[in-house]
N, CA, C and O of each residue as an XYZ file, in Angstrom:
664
protein
N      33.038    -58.723    -18.425
C      34.992    -59.307    -18.674
C      35.142    -60.852    -19.206
O      34.788    -61.727    -18.416
N      35.532    -61.161    -20.208
C      36.004    -61.994    -20.928
C      36.851    -63.016    -19.780
O      37.162    -62.543    -18.687
N      37.214    -64.563    -20.168
C      38.037    -64.734    -19.297
C      39.359    -64.986    -20.036
O      40.284    -65.392    -19.333
N      39.610    -64.796    -21.450
C      40.338    -64.592    -22.176
C      42.073    -64.164    -21.111
O      42.121    -63.653    -19.992
N      42.921    -64.483    -21.744
C      43.978    -64.236    -20.952
C      45.280    -64.746    -22.602
O      45.267    -65.784    -23.263
N      46.228    -63.490    -22.748
C      46.877    -63.662    -23.779
C      47.534    -65.134    -23.273
O      47.261    -65.682    -22.206
N      48.588    -65.705    -24.431
C      49.194    -66.500    -23.882
C      51.114    -65.942    -23.120
O      51.622    -64.829    -23.256
N      51.531    -66.758    -22.628
C      52.562    -66.306    -21.850
C      53.777    -66.220    -23.002
O      53.773    -66.680    -24.143
N      54.897    -65.410    -22.247
C      55.880    -65.596    -23.720
C      56.333    -67.121    -23.598
O      55.898    -67.926    -22.774
N      57.176    -67.330    -24.461
C      57.753    -68.211    -24.554
C      59.554    -68.187    -23.767
O      60.561    -67.521    -24.008
N      59.132    -69.584    -22.500
C      60.434    -69.560    -21.739
C      61.385    -70.205    -22.136
O      60.985    -71.226    -22.695
N      62.910    -70.084    -22.124
C      64.249    -70.021    -22.613
C      64.063    -71.747    -22.357
O      63.453    -72.451    -21.552
N      64.738    -71.914    -23.241
C      64.711    -73.606    -22.624
C      65.827    -74.542    -21.898
O      65.758    -75.762    -21.752
N      66.630    -73.874    -21.576
C      67.230    -74.417    -21.115
C      67.797    -74.437    -19.484
O      67.525    -73.507    -18.724
N      68.427    -75.343    -19.153
C      68.403    -75.938    -17.457
C      69.643    -76.388    -17.071
O      70.110    -76.942    -18.066
N      70.463    -76.451    -16.124
C      70.853    -77.256    -15.350
C      70.822    -78.503    -15.061
O      69.807    -78.821    -14.441
N      71.801    -79.626    -15.347
C      71.785    -81.178    -15.260
C      71.179    -81.534    -14.012
O      70.513    -82.543    -13.779
N      71.603    -80.225    -12.922
C      70.708    -81.008    -11.552
C      69.054    -80.568    -11.241
O      68.127    -81.100    -10.630
N      69.242    -79.237    -12.052
C      67.280    -78.128    -11.952
C      66.813    -79.650    -12.729
O      66.008    -80.366    -12.135
N      67.467    -80.161    -14.315
C      66.382    -81.518    -15.067
C      66.278    -82.810    -14.194
O      65.273    -83.496    -14.383
N      67.238    -83.258    -13.208
C      66.803    -83.902    -12.591
C      66.392    -84.213    -11.308
O      66.399    -85.282    -10.698
N      65.744    -82.212    -10.753
C      64.763    -82.556     -9.415
C      63.725    -82.844    -10.308
O      62.816    -83.585     -9.933
N      63.725    -82.244    -11.726
C      61.911    -81.840    -12.426
C      61.583    -83.461    -12.385
O      60.572    -83.950    -11.881
N      62.916    -84.365    -13.178
C      62.388    -85.332    -12.991
C      61.405    -86.696    -12.569
O      61.705    -87.821    -12.969
N      63.276    -85.497    -10.905
C      62.179    -86.642     -9.818
C      61.315    -86.005     -9.405
O      60.936    -86.778     -8.526
N      60.345    -84.750     -9.300
C      59.291    -84.574     -9.107
C      58.169    -84.944    -10.109
O      57.049    -85.245     -9.696
N      58.476    -84.919    -11.431
C      57.338    -85.733    -11.964
C      57.194    -87.384    -11.299
O      56.054    -87.850    -11.330
N      58.050    -88.064    -10.844
C      57.969    -89.242    -10.618
C      56.802    -89.013     -9.096
O      55.650    -89.352     -8.827
N      57.918    -88.242     -8.394
C      56.228    -88.486     -7.122
C      54.931    -88.002     -7.420
O      53.878    -88.514     -7.040
N      55.054    -87.021     -8.097
C      53.665    -86.821     -8.704
C      53.299    -87.752     -8.532
O      52.727    -88.062     -7.487
N      53.638    -89.044    -10.149
C      52.838    -90.197     -9.771
C      51.681    -90.978     -9.082
O      50.507    -91.344     -9.041
N      53.317    -90.934     -8.419
C      53.390    -91.731     -7.154
C      51.666    -91.204     -5.948
O      50.725    -91.811     -5.438
N      52.283    -89.391     -6.049
C      51.408    -88.972     -5.200
C      49.925    -88.839     -5.746
O      49.078    -88.575     -4.892
N      49.404    -89.021     -7.354
C      48.332    -89.232     -8.124
C      47.674    -90.840     -7.386
O      46.519    -90.966     -6.978
N      48.213    -91.397     -7.374
C      47.949    -93.503     -6.907
C      46.922    -93.096     -5.451
O      45.798    -93.404     -5.054
N      47.914    -92.342     -5.036
C      47.280    -92.339     -3.507
C      45.818    -91.671     -3.296
O      44.765    -92.098     -2.822
N      46.320    -90.120     -4.002
C      44.943    -89.053     -3.957
C      43.914    -89.983     -4.882
O      42.825    -89.443     -4.689
N      43.706    -91.077     -5.765
C      43.184    -91.262     -6.683
C      42.240    -93.212     -5.778
O      41.515    -94.138     -6.142
N      42.654    -92.948     -5.084
C      42.381    -94.296     -3.891
C      41.254    -93.837     -3.203
O      40.098    -94.258     -3.157
N      41.995    -92.593     -2.513
C      41.590    -91.862     -1.428
C      40.039    -90.678     -2.478
O      40.096    -89.458     -2.322
N      39.479    -90.969     -2.924
C      39.109    -90.046     -4.190
C      37.701    -91.476     -4.766
O      36.495    -91.603     -4.977
N      38.533    -91.967     -4.770
C      37.263    -93.350     -4.910
C      36.265    -94.390     -3.673
O      35.344    -95.204     -3.746
N      37.325    -93.609     -2.310
C      36.578    -94.060     -1.196
C      35.929    -93.305     -0.978
O      35.049    -93.847     -0.310
N      35.565    -91.664     -1.146
C      35.112    -90.692     -0.627
C      33.885    -91.068     -1.645
O      32.744    -91.369     -1.296
N      34.292    -90.997     -2.744
C      32.881    -90.776     -3.857
C      32.040    -92.314     -3.422
O      30.872    -92.631     -3.649
N      33.336    -93.232     -2.592
C      31.719    -94.331     -2.276
C      30.675    -93.884     -1.086
O      29.620    -94.396     -0.711
N      31.318    -92.845     -0.693
C      30.243    -92.669      0.489
C      28.816    -92.317      0.750
O      28.163    -92.370      1.792
N      28.347    -91.773     -1.012
C      26.943    -91.251     -0.740
C      27.324    -90.366     -2.026
O      27.778    -90.362     -3.170
N      26.800    -89.630     -0.976
C      25.362    -87.719     -1.522
C      27.364    -86.930     -1.779
O      28.307    -86.644     -1.042
N      27.061    -86.902     -3.239
C      28.947    -85.617     -3.673
C      28.816    -83.964     -3.382
O      29.726    -83.188     -3.090
N      27.249    -83.656     -3.574
C      27.515    -82.691     -2.858
C      27.970    -81.778     -1.335
O      28.194    -80.587     -1.121
N      27.966    -82.935     -0.520
C      27.995    -82.266      0.846
C      29.508    -83.311      1.047
O      29.681    -84.045      2.019
N      30.241    -83.196      0.183
C      31.414    -84.316      0.946
C      32.710    -83.989      0.546
O      33.431    -84.115     -0.444
N      32.757    -83.400      1.975
C      33.711    -82.604      1.688
C      35.666    -83.065      1.336
O      36.729    -82.533      1.017
N      35.175    -84.160      1.621
C      36.688    -85.782      1.261
C      36.767    -85.044      0.316
O      37.666    -84.230      0.103
N      35.326    -85.382     -0.686
C      35.444    -85.848     -2.363
C      36.220    -84.978     -2.849
O      37.289    -85.062     -3.453
N      35.244    -83.685     -2.362
C      35.290    -82.145     -2.978
C      36.895    -81.698     -2.952
O      37.500    -81.105     -3.845
N      37.397    -82.146     -1.694
C      39.069    -81.827     -1.552
C      39.528    -82.531     -2.793
O      39.873    -82.016     -3.857
N      39.460    -84.091     -2.396
C      40.462    -85.013     -3.112
C      40.030    -84.173     -4.676
O      40.858    -83.332     -5.025
N      39.300    -84.286     -5.226
C      38.518    -83.795     -6.403
C      40.019    -82.831     -6.921
O      41.138    -83.047     -7.386
N      39.206    -81.737     -6.503
C      40.714    -80.327     -6.104
C      41.638    -80.552     -5.962
O      42.355    -79.551     -5.977
N      42.224    -81.596     -5.776
C      44.243    -81.650     -5.261
C      44.705    -82.934     -6.678
O      45.774    -83.457     -6.990
N      43.388    -83.032     -7.194
C      43.457    -84.372     -8.301
C      43.199    -83.407     -9.434
O      42.885    -84.083    -10.414
N      43.196    -82.532     -9.631
C      43.606    -80.592    -10.566
C      44.139    -80.856    -10.703
O      44.508    -81.529    -11.665
N      44.787    -80.393     -9.486
C      46.022    -79.844     -9.550
C      47.430    -80.493     -9.654
O      48.320    -79.895    -10.258
N      47.655    -81.707     -9.077
C      48.146    -82.790     -9.609
C      48.655    -82.834    -11.363
O      49.698    -82.664    -11.994
N      47.007    -83.221    -11.698
C      47.181    -83.568    -13.011
C      47.535    -82.423    -13.758
O      47.601    -82.641    -14.968
N      47.888    -80.777    -13.246
C      47.749    -79.669    -14.353
C      49.024    -79.735    -13.721
O      49.512    -78.739    -14.256
N      49.839    -80.127    -13.050
C      51.462    -79.462    -12.818
C      52.274    -81.242    -13.808
O      53.384    -81.335    -14.333
N      51.501    -82.006    -13.735
C      51.973    -83.433    -14.382
C      51.974    -83.049    -15.874
O      52.896    -83.407    -16.606
N      50.987    -82.355    -16.297
C      50.318    -82.384    -17.532
C      52.068    -81.598    -17.974
O      52.935    -82.129    -18.668
N      52.152    -79.657    -17.013
C      52.977    -79.302    -17.308
C      54.308    -80.074    -17.455
O      54.938    -79.949    -18.505
N      54.587    -80.549    -16.860
C      55.957    -81.525    -17.129
C      56.385    -82.210    -17.907
O      57.578    -82.304    -18.198
N      55.351    -82.895    -18.448
C      55.552    -83.643    -19.213
C      55.488    -83.233    -20.777
O      55.829    -84.042    -21.640
N      55.008    -81.863    -21.111
C      55.500    -81.096    -22.115
C      56.479    -80.303    -22.621
O      56.763    -80.097    -23.801
N      57.389    -79.514    -20.791
C      57.821    -79.194    -20.742
C      59.087    -79.524    -20.800
O      59.962    -78.737    -21.160
N      59.380    -81.230    -20.301
C      60.710    -82.059    -20.134
C      61.329    -82.401    -20.915
O      62.546    -82.571    -20.840
N      60.556    -82.604    -21.959
C      61.528    -83.441    -23.231
C      61.438    -81.723    -24.155
O      61.237    -81.994    -25.339
N      61.501    -80.545    -24.011
C      61.318    -79.159    -24.358
C      62.892    -78.682    -24.169
O      63.683    -78.014    -24.834
N      62.922    -79.408    -22.867
C      64.427    -78.321    -22.026
C      65.768    -79.142    -22.355
O      66.076    -80.333    -22.389
N      66.379    -77.981    -22.567
C      67.884    -78.276    -23.200
C      69.043    -78.222    -22.520
O      69.742    -77.256    -22.827
N      69.785    -79.444    -21.119
C      70.489    -79.666    -19.891
C      71.911    -78.750    -21.175
O      71.981    -78.554    -22.389
N      72.792    -78.446    -19.952
C      73.827    -77.023    -20.176
C      74.125    -77.619    -19.664
O      73.484    -77.794    -18.628
N      75.745    -78.747    -19.974
C      76.490    -78.927    -19.067
C      78.106    -78.305    -19.753
O      79.113    -78.600    -19.109
N      78.218    -77.715    -20.656
C      79.670    -77.083    -20.552
C      79.832    -75.804    -20.536
O      78.988    -74.949    -20.807
N      81.202    -75.621    -20.135
C      81.396    -74.061    -19.394
C      81.633    -73.367    -21.059
O      81.863    -73.888    -22.150
N      81.429    -71.842    -20.566
C      81.590    -71.268    -22.230
C      83.104    -71.523    -22.337
O      83.840    -72.256    -21.677
N      83.363    -70.629    -23.455
C      84.419    -70.668    -24.459
C      85.421    -69.602    -23.245
O      86.193    -70.005    -22.374
N      85.164    -68.607    -23.490
C      85.420    -68.036    -22.364
C      84.600    -67.282    -21.176
O      83.612    -66.550    -21.231
N      85.713    -67.929    -19.628
C      84.806    -68.028    -18.417
C      84.894    -66.650    -17.871
O      84.706    -66.529    -16.660
N      85.260    -65.140    -18.883
C      85.588    -64.712    -18.012
C      83.666    -63.471    -18.731
O      83.313    -62.324    -18.458
N      83.093    -64.461    -19.546
C      82.384    -63.391    -20.223
C      80.541    -64.272    -19.633
O      80.187    -65.446    -19.742
N      79.760    -63.007    -19.020
C      78.282    -63.722    -18.637
C      77.738    -64.889    -19.410
O      77.563    -64.740    -20.619
N      77.587    -65.497    -19.107
C      76.370    -66.798    -19.912
C      75.219    -67.569    -19.274
O      74.622    -67.412    -18.209
N      75.165    -67.965    -19.720
C      73.993    -69.159    -18.746
C      74.934    -69.726    -17.368
O      76.154    -69.851    -17.465
N      74.428    -69.941    -16.504
C      75.344    -70.873    -15.119
C      75.895    -70.629    -14.086
O      76.058    -71.141    -12.979
N      76.465    -68.762    -15.240
C      76.989    -67.802    -13.933
C      76.851    -67.430    -12.824
O      75.709    -67.081    -12.522
N      77.599    -67.371    -12.089
C      77.565    -66.662    -10.671
C      78.233    -65.531    -10.903
O      79.451    -65.538    -11.082
N      77.315    -64.146    -10.931
C      77.850    -62.865    -10.985
C      77.931    -62.176     -9.743
O      76.981    -62.142     -8.960
N      78.847    -61.714     -9.564
C      78.773    -60.560     -7.998
C      78.827    -59.415     -8.547
O      79.730    -59.130     -9.334
N      77.450    -58.216     -8.072
C      77.600    -57.147     -8.947
C      77.236    -56.234     -7.302
O      76.769    -56.601     -6.224
N      77.805    -54.745     -7.916
C      77.867    -53.652     -7.112
C      76.637    -53.085     -7.586
O      76.259    -53.089     -8.757
N      75.930    -52.511     -6.418
C      74.883    -51.434     -6.986
C      75.131    -49.762     -6.404
O      75.961    -49.579     -5.513
N      74.491    -48.807     -6.876
C      74.715    -47.491     -7.170
C      74.997    -47.121     -5.822
O      75.760    -46.156     -5.815
N      74.565    -47.650     -4.244
C      74.819    -47.642     -3.279
C      75.662    -48.003     -2.523
O      75.872    -47.638     -1.366
N      76.476    -49.152     -3.496
C      77.925    -49.674     -3.030
C      77.492    -51.087     -2.283
O      78.072    -51.938     -1.608
N      76.267    -50.886     -2.736
C      76.139    -53.005     -1.746
C      76.251    -53.556     -2.834
O      75.921    -53.208     -3.967
N      77.072    -55.060     -2.166
C      77.350    -55.923     -3.359
C      76.117    -56.532     -3.078
O      75.407    -56.413     -2.079
N      75.937    -57.301     -4.248
C      74.773    -59.069     -4.986
C      75.080    -59.678     -5.365
O      76.017    -59.390     -6.110
N      74.706    -61.008     -5.301
C      75.668    -61.778     -5.715
C      74.142    -62.380     -6.672
O      72.989    -62.144     -6.310
N      74.448    -63.018     -7.674
C      72.799    -63.832     -8.746
C      73.497    -65.005     -9.803
O      74.456    -64.690    -10.509
N      73.041    -66.080     -9.826
C      73.627    -67.022    -10.737
C      72.419    -67.007    -11.705
O      71.234    -66.906    -11.387
N      72.979    -67.136    -13.032
C      71.517    -67.186    -14.195
C      71.528    -68.565    -14.101
O      72.496    -69.301    -13.911
N      69.705    -69.011    -14.335
C      70.060    -70.404    -14.020
C      68.691    -70.139    -15.464
O      68.410    -69.074    -16.014
N      67.972    -71.796    -15.772
C      67.152    -71.756    -16.667
C      65.151    -71.056    -15.770
O      65.080    -71.511    -14.629
N      64.433    -70.576    -15.975
C      63.096    -70.196    -15.332
C      62.732    -71.294    -15.303
O      61.533    -71.136    -15.073
N      62.916    -72.473    -15.381
C      62.216    -73.308    -14.566
C      62.905    -74.456    -12.712
O      62.562    -75.469    -12.103
N      64.027    -73.318    -12.603
C      64.879    -73.684    -11.694
C      65.380    -71.824    -10.954
O      66.370    -71.625    -10.250
N      64.846    -71.253    -11.187
C      64.520    -70.321    -10.216
C      64.361    -69.775     -8.712
O      63.280    -69.818     -8.125
N      65.536    -69.258     -8.143
C      64.816    -68.875     -6.751
C      65.934    -67.857     -6.537
O      67.156    -67.708     -6.550
N      64.690    -67.211     -6.319
C      65.246    -65.867     -5.028
C      65.902    -65.409     -3.753
O      66.530    -64.473     -3.259
N      65.356    -66.702     -3.479
C      65.974    -66.662     -2.025
C      67.420    -67.482     -2.046
O      68.269    -67.267     -1.180
N      67.562    -68.170     -2.814
C      69.515    -68.741     -2.841
C      70.180    -67.253     -4.129
O      71.373    -67.250     -4.432
N      69.365    -66.332     -4.617
C      70.160    -65.965     -5.213
C      70.232    -65.646     -7.339
O      70.679    -64.808     -8.121
N      69.293    -67.257     -7.382
C      69.308    -67.321     -8.672
C      67.977    -66.991     -9.510
O      66.749    -67.058     -9.444
N      68.758    -66.694    -10.124
C      67.420    -65.863    -11.173
C      67.293    -66.384    -12.452
O      68.271    -66.884    -13.008
N      66.121    -66.323    -13.026
C      66.139    -66.495    -14.190
C      66.518    -66.059    -15.436
O      66.337    -64.845    -15.526
N      66.944    -66.524    -16.382
C      68.137    -65.720    -17.508
C      66.620    -65.150    -18.445
O      66.825    -64.417    -19.412
N      65.739    -65.380    -18.232
C      64.206    -64.303    -19.185
C      64.627    -62.889    -18.543
O      64.892    -61.937    -19.278
N      64.689    -62.771    -16.835
C      64.316    -62.035    -15.798
C      65.072    -60.748    -16.561
O      65.833    -61.014    -17.491
N      64.915    -59.707    -16.265
C      65.018    -58.178    -17.052
C      66.975    -57.893    -16.285
O      67.673    -57.002    -16.768
N      67.358    -58.544    -15.459
C      68.672    -58.285    -15.035
C      69.770    -58.897    -15.658
O      70.844    -58.377    -15.961
N      69.144    -60.820    -15.923
C      69.940    -61.392    -16.349
C      70.028    -61.147    -17.911
O      71.057    -61.505    -18.485
N      68.744    -60.405    -18.810
C      68.890    -60.254    -20.242
C      70.135    -59.478    -19.910
O      71.246    -59.986    -20.063
N      69.944    -58.090    -19.399
C      71.306    -57.128    -19.284
C      72.246    -57.646    -18.717
O      73.141    -56.871    -19.056
N      72.751    -58.444    -18.049
C      74.599    -59.060    -17.390
C      74.919    -60.166    -18.843
O      76.043    -60.597    -19.103
N      73.622    -60.487    -19.690
C      74.775    -61.954    -20.662
C      75.371    -61.164    -21.780
O      75.108    -60.178    -22.469
N      76.246    -62.018    -21.640
C      77.923    -60.925    -22.508
C      78.474    -60.161    -22.254
O      79.158    -59.574    -23.091
N      78.429    -59.761    -20.809
C      78.906    -58.281    -20.385
C      80.050    -59.269    -19.552
O      79.726    -60.375    -19.122
N      81.620    -58.627    -19.370
C      82.483    -58.476    -18.195
C      82.651    -58.270    -17.517
O      81.758    -57.614    -16.981
N      84.204    -58.576    -16.471
C      83.940    -58.162    -15.680
C      84.479    -56.869    -15.986
O      85.394    -56.650    -16.781
N      83.649    -55.758    -15.084
C      84.142    -54.148    -14.325
C      82.784    -53.381    -15.901
O      82.653    -52.157    -15.888
N      82.396    -53.762    -16.436
C      81.017    -53.472    -17.413
C      80.146    -52.996    -16.342
O      80.018    -53.399    -15.186
N      79.361    -51.692    -17.224
C      78.011    -51.212    -16.234
C      77.032    -51.553    -17.248
O      77.011    -51.404    -18.470
N      75.879    -52.268    -16.043
C      74.719    -52.677    -16.501
C      73.831    -51.875    -16.081
O      73.861    -51.645    -14.872
N      72.802    -51.218    -16.881
C      71.475    -50.568    -16.684
C      70.096    -51.405    -16.708
O      69.818    -51.978    -17.761
N      69.446    -51.484    -15.899
C      68.047    -52.155    -16.366
C      67.004    -51.227    -15.553
O      67.027    -50.425    -14.620
N      66.189    -51.732    -16.340
C      65.170    -51.192    -16.150
C      64.239    -51.513    -14.796
O      64.064    -52.679    -15.147
N      63.715    -51.458    -13.903
C      63.033    -51.688    -13.134
C      61.705    -51.075    -12.453
O      61.484    -49.980    -12.970
N      60.935    -51.334    -11.667
C      59.965    -50.931    -11.322
C      59.244    -49.861    -10.912
O      58.095    -49.474    -11.126
N      60.513    -49.310    -10.031
C      61.243    -48.739     -9.078
C      62.068    -47.529    -10.360
O      62.055    -46.666     -9.482
N      62.486    -47.052    -11.140
C      63.199    -46.993    -12.520
C      64.311    -47.671    -12.208
O      64.602    -48.643    -11.512
N      65.144    -46.505    -13.269
C      66.455    -47.310    -13.589
C      67.546    -47.080    -12.915
O      68.048    -46.037    -12.494
N      68.092    -49.016    -12.821
C      69.079    -48.904    -11.738
C      70.160    -49.514    -12.342
O      70.026    -50.211    -13.347
N      71.240    -49.302    -11.797
C      72.572    -49.554    -12.292
C      73.665    -50.226    -11.374
O      73.675    -50.028    -10.159
N      74.954    -51.356    -12.271
C      74.851    -51.961    -11.375
C      76.897    -52.138    -12.183
O      77.285    -51.674    -13.255
N      77.529    -52.754    -11.394
C      78.621    -52.612    -11.984
C      78.682    -54.755    -10.939
O      78.208    -55.387     -9.995
N      79.651    -54.864    -12.131
C      80.003    -56.612    -12.316
C      81.424    -56.221    -12.169
O      82.268    -55.545    -12.758
N      81.247    -57.272    -10.660
C      82.464    -57.510    -10.017
C      83.605    -58.666    -10.021
O      84.813    -58.491     -9.863
N      82.864    -59.990    -10.257
C      83.185    -61.265    -10.795
C      82.020    -61.973    -12.026
O      80.849    -61.811    -12.368
N      83.248    -62.863    -12.405
C      82.010    -64.191    -12.899
C      82.879    -65.316    -12.551
O      84.099    -65.239    -12.694
N      82.242    -66.443    -12.063
C      82.283    -67.814    -11.805
C      81.513    -68.479    -12.067
O      80.344    -68.185    -11.814
N      81.953    -70.014    -12.874
C      81.227    -70.661    -13.143
C      80.713    -72.118    -12.102
O      81.474    -73.077    -12.232
N      80.052    -72.237    -11.559
C      79.524    -73.240    -10.216
C      79.961    -75.295    -11.738
O      80.096    -75.483    -12.947
N      79.971    -75.934    -10.780
C      79.965    -76.782    -10.944
C      78.556    -78.199    -10.364
O      78.648    -78.950     -9.393
N      77.500    -78.118    -11.296
C      76.479    -78.830    -11.474
C      77.496    -80.403    -11.315
O      76.952    -81.502    -11.416
């Protein structure tokens, strides 16, 4: 079995101003953390035999993970497009919309459509690349939306659309 993995599909380049600022702050903090880890790694390497040095092995792994995230952010941040304007029709669903839905069972759900770099299921923020968000885009209040999920097709009705201020 080979190690080949097909490339991930391209993510949407859109992000909110707050999301972009969070990623920039994370990038700066990662560089500070990297300096600390590099110092600790040098100290662990100076202790001698590296093959049985748990501190050295741990710090190498931590440095590798920090470098991976830094490399990702360095490639991703220049490609991002910050969306700060509201759509011309605030009753239609676009990026940044806070959407209230009702499902078949009558349960009310609320989602905010954000970029793939800032989605947060705990807060009800879904990526605009997610199947539900794709089905919601360009819909209006009272529209019926059908989404194919692993559990089968689900239906939702749009109750309201608002746009948050970041």
